[in-house]
PDB file of C-alpha atoms and ligand atoms in Angstrom:
ATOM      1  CA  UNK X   1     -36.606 -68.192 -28.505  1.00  0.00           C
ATOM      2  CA  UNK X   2     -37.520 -65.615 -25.666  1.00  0.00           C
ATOM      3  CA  UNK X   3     -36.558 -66.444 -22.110  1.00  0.00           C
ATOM      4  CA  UNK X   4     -40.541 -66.716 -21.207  1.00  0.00           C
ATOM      5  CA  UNK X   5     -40.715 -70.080 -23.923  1.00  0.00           C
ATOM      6  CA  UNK X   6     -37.835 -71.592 -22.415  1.00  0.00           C
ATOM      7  CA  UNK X   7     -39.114 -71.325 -19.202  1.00  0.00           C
ATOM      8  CA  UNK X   8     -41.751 -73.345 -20.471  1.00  0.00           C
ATOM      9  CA  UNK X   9     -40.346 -75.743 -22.178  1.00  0.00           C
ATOM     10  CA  UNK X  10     -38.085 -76.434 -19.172  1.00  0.00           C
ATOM     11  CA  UNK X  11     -41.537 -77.104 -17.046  1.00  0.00           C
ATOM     12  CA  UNK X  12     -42.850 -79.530 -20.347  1.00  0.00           C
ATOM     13  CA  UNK X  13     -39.830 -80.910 -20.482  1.00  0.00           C
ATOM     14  CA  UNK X  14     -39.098 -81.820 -16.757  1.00  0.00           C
ATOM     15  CA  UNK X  15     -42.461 -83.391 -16.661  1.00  0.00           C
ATOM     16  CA  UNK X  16     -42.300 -85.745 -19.729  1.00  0.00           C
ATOM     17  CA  UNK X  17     -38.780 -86.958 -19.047  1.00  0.00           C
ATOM     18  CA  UNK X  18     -39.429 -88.001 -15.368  1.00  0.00           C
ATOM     19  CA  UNK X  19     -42.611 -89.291 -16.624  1.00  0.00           C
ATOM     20  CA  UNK X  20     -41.424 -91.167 -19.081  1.00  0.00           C
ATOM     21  CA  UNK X  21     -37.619 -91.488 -19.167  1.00  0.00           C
ATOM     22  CA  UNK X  22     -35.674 -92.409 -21.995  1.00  0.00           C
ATOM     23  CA  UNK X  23     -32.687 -94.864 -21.986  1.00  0.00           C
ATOM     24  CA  UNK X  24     -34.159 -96.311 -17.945  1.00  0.00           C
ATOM     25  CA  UNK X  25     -32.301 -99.787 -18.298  1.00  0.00           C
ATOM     26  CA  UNK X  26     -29.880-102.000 -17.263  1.00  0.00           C
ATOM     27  CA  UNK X  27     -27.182-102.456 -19.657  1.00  0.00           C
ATOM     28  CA  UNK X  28     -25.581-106.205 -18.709  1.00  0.00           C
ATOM     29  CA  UNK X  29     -22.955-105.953 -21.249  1.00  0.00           C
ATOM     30  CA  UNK X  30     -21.413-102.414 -19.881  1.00  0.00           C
ATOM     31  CA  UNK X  31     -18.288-101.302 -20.254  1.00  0.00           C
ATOM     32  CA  UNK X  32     -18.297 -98.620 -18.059  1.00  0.00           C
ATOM     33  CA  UNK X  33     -20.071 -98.287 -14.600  1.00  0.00           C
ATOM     34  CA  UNK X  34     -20.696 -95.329 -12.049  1.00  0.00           C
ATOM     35  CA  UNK X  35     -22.681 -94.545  -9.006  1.00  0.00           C
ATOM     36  CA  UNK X  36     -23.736 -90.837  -8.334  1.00  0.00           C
ATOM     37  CA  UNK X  37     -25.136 -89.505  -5.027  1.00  0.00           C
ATOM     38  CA  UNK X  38     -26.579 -85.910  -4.693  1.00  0.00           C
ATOM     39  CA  UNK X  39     -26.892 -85.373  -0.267  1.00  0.00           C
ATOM     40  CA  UNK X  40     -28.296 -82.476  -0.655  1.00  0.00           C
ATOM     41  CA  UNK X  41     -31.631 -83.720  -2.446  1.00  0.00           C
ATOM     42  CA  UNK X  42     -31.361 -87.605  -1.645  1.00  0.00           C
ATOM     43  CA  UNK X  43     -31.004 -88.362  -5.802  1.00  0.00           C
ATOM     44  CA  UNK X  44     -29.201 -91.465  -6.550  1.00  0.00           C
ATOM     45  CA  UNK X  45     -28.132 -92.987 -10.120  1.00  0.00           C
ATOM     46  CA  UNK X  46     -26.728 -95.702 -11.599  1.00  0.00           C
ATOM     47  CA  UNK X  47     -25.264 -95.294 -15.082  1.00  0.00           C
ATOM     48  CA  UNK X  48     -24.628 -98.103 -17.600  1.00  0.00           C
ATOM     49  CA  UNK X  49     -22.259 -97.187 -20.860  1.00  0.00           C
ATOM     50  CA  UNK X  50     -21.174 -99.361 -23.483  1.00  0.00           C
ATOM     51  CA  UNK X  51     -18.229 -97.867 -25.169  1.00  0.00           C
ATOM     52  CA  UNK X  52     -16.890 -99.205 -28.410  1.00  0.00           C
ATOM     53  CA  UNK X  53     -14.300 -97.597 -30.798  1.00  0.00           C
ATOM     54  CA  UNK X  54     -14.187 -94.505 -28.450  1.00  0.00           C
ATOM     55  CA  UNK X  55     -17.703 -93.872 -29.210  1.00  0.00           C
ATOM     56  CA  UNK X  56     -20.809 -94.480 -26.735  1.00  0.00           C
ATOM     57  CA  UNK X  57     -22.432 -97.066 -28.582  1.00  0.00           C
ATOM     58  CA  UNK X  58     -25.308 -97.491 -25.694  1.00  0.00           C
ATOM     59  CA  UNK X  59     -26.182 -95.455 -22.654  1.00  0.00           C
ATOM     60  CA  UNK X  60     -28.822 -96.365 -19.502  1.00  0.00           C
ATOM     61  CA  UNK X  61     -29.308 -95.344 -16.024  1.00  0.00           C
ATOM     62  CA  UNK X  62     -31.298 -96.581 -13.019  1.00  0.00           C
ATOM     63  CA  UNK X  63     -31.961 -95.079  -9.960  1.00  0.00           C
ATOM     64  CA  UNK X  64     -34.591 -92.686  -7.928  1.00  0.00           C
ATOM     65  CA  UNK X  65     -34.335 -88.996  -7.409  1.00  0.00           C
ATOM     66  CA  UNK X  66     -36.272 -85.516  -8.040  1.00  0.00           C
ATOM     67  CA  UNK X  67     -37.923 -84.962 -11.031  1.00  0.00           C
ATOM     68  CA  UNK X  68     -34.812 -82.739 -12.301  1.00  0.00           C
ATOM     69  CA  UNK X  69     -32.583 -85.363 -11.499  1.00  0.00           C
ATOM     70  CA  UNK X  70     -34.341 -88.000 -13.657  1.00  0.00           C
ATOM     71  CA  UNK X  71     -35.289 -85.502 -16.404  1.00  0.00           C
ATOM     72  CA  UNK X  72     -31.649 -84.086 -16.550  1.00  0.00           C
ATOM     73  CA  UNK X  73     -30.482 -87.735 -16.953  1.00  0.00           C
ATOM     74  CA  UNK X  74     -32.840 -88.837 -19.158  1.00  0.00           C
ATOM     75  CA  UNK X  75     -32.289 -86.141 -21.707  1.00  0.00           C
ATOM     76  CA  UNK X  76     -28.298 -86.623 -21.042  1.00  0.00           C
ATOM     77  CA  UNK X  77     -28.439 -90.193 -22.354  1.00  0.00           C
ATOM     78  CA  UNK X  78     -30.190 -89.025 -25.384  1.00  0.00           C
ATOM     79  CA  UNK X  79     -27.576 -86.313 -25.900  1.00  0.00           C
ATOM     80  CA  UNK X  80     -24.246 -88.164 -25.600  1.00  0.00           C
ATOM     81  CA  UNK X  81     -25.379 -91.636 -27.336  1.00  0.00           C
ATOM     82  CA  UNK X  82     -23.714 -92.183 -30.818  1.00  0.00           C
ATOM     83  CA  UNK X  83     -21.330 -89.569 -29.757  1.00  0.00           C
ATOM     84  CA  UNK X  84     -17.541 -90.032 -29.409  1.00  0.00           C
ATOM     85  CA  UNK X  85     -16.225 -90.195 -25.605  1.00  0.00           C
ATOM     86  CA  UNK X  86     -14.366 -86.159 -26.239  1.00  0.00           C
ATOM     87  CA  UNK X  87     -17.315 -84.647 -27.491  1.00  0.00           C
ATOM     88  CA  UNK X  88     -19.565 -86.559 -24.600  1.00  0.00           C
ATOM     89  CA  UNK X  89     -17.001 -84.571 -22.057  1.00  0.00           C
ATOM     90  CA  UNK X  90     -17.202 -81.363 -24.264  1.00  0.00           C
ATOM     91  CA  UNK X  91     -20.593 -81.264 -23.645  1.00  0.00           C
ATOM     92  CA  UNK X  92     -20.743 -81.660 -20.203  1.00  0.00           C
ATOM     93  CA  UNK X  93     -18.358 -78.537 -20.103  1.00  0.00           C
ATOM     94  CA  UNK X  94     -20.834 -76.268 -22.008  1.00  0.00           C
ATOM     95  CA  UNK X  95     -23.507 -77.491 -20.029  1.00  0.00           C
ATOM     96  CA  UNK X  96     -21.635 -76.671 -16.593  1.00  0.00           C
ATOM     97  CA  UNK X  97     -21.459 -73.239 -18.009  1.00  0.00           C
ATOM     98  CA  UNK X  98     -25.057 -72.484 -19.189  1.00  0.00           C
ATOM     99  CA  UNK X  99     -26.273 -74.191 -15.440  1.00  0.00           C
ATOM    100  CA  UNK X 100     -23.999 -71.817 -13.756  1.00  0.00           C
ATOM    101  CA  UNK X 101     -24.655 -68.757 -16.299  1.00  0.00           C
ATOM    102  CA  UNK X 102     -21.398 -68.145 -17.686  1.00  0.00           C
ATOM    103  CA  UNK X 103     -22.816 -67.905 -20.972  1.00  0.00           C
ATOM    104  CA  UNK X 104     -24.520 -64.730 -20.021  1.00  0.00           C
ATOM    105  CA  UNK X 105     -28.526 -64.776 -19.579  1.00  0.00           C
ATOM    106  CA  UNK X 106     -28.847 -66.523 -23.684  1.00  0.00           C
ATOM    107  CA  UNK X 107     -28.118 -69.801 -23.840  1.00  0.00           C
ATOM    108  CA  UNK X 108     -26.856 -70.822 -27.027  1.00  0.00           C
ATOM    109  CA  UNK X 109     -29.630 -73.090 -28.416  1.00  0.00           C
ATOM    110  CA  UNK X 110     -27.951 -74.135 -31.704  1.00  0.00           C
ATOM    111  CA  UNK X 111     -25.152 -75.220 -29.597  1.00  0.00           C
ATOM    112  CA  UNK X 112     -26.893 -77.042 -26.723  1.00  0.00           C
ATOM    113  CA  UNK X 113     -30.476 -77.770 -28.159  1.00  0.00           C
ATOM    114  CA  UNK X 114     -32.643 -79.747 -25.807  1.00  0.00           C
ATOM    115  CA  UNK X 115     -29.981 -78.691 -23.197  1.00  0.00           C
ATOM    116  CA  UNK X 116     -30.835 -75.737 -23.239  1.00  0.00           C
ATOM    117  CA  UNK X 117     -33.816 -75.668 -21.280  1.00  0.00           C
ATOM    118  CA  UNK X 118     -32.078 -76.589 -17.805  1.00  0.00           C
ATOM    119  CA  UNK X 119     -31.120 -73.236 -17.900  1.00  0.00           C
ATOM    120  CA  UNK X 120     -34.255 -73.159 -16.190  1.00  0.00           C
ATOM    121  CA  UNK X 121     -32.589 -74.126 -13.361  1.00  0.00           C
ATOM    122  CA  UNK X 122     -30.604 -70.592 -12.628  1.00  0.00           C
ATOM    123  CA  UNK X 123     -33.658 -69.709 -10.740  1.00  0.00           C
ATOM    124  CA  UNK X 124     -33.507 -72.514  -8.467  1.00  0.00           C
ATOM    125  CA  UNK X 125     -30.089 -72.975  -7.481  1.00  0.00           C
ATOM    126  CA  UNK X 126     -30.276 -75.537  -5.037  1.00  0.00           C
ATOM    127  CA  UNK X 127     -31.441 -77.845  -8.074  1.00  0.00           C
ATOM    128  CA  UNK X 128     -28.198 -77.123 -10.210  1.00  0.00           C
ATOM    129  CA  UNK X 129     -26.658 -80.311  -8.865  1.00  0.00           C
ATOM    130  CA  UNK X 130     -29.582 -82.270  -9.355  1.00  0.00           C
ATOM    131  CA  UNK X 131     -29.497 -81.573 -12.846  1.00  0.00           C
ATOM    132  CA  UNK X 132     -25.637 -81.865 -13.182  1.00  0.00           C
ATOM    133  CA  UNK X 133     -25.946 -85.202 -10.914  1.00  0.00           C
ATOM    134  CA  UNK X 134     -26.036 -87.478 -14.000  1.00  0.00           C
ATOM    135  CA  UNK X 135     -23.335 -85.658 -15.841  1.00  0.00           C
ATOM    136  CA  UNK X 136     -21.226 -86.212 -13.415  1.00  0.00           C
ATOM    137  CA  UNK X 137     -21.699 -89.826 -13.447  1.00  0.00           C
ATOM    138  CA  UNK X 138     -21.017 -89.853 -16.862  1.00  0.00           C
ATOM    139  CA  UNK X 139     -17.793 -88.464 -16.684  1.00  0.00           C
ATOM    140  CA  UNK X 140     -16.789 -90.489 -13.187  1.00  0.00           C
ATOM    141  CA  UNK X 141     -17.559 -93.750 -15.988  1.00  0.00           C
ATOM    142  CA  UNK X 142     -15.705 -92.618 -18.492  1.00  0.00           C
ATOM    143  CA  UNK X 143     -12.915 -92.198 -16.278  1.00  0.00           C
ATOM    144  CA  UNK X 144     -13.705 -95.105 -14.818  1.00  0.00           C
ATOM    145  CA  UNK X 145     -13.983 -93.990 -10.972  1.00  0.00           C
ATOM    146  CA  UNK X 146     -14.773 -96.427  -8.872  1.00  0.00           C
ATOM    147  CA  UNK X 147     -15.726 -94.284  -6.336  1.00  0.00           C
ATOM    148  CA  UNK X 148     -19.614 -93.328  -5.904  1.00  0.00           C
ATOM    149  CA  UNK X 149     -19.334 -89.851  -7.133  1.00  0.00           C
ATOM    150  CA  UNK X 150     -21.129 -87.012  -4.926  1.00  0.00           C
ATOM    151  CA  UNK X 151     -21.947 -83.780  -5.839  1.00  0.00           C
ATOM    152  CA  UNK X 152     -20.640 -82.587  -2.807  1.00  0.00           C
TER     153      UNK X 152
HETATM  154 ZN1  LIG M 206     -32.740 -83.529  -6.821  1.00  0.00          ZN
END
């Protein structure tokens, strides 16, 4: 895929995630709770997990926020459900690296997939912790922080 598609896909799929975002619930029976606050844009979320056997067995989020925010943690709940708690952080770490470029100017689509789009977000860097917002939740509730985490 050339740099040009992604760059479009990242627009499609920014659009359809904060239109319609998956996994936007309240789960009552969570086992895992976290609050994440990005200052510098005003995005807030509030992310549900319910983790059985080591393995995310359900994933939600509330909360309001730029469309990046929203898309980014939209398409992070549909990542890291079914997976196991490790390979939920293991992602998070490859998807640090393709936000900040480390991976060179190519993401690595096999690896990251849908991911792989926010590399889109190089060009804006002010909205790299928008999209890295809910993945930081995710890890703060896995870890379970009690703290609101900030991206900050
Ligand atoms: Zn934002």
């Amino acid at each position: 895929m050339k740099m040009e598609d992604l760059r479009e896909l990242y627009q499609q799929v920014i659009l359809d995630h904060n239109k319609n975002p998956k996994n936007f619930k309240k789960i009552e029976a969570a086992t895992h709770e976290s609050e994440g606050y990005n200052p510098l844009c005003g995005d807030k979320i509030h992310l549900y997990l319910l983790v059985r056997d080591d393995k995310i067995e359900d994933i939600g989020f509330e909360g309001s926020g730029c469309a990046i925010s929203k898309a980014s943690a939209s398409v992070m709940t549909t990542e890291v459900k079914g997976k196991r708690v490790e390979e939920a952080k293991a992602l998070f770490e490859k998807f640090k690296r393709l936000l900040m470029g480390e991976n060179g100017n190519q993401p690595d689509l096999a690896e990251l997939g849908r991911l792989a789009v926010f590399s889109g977000v190089r060009d804006y860097p002010v909205r790299i912790k928008c999209a890295a917002l809910a993945w930081h939740a995710l890890v703060a509730a896995l870890e379970n922080r009690r703290d609101a985490v900030s991206t900050e």
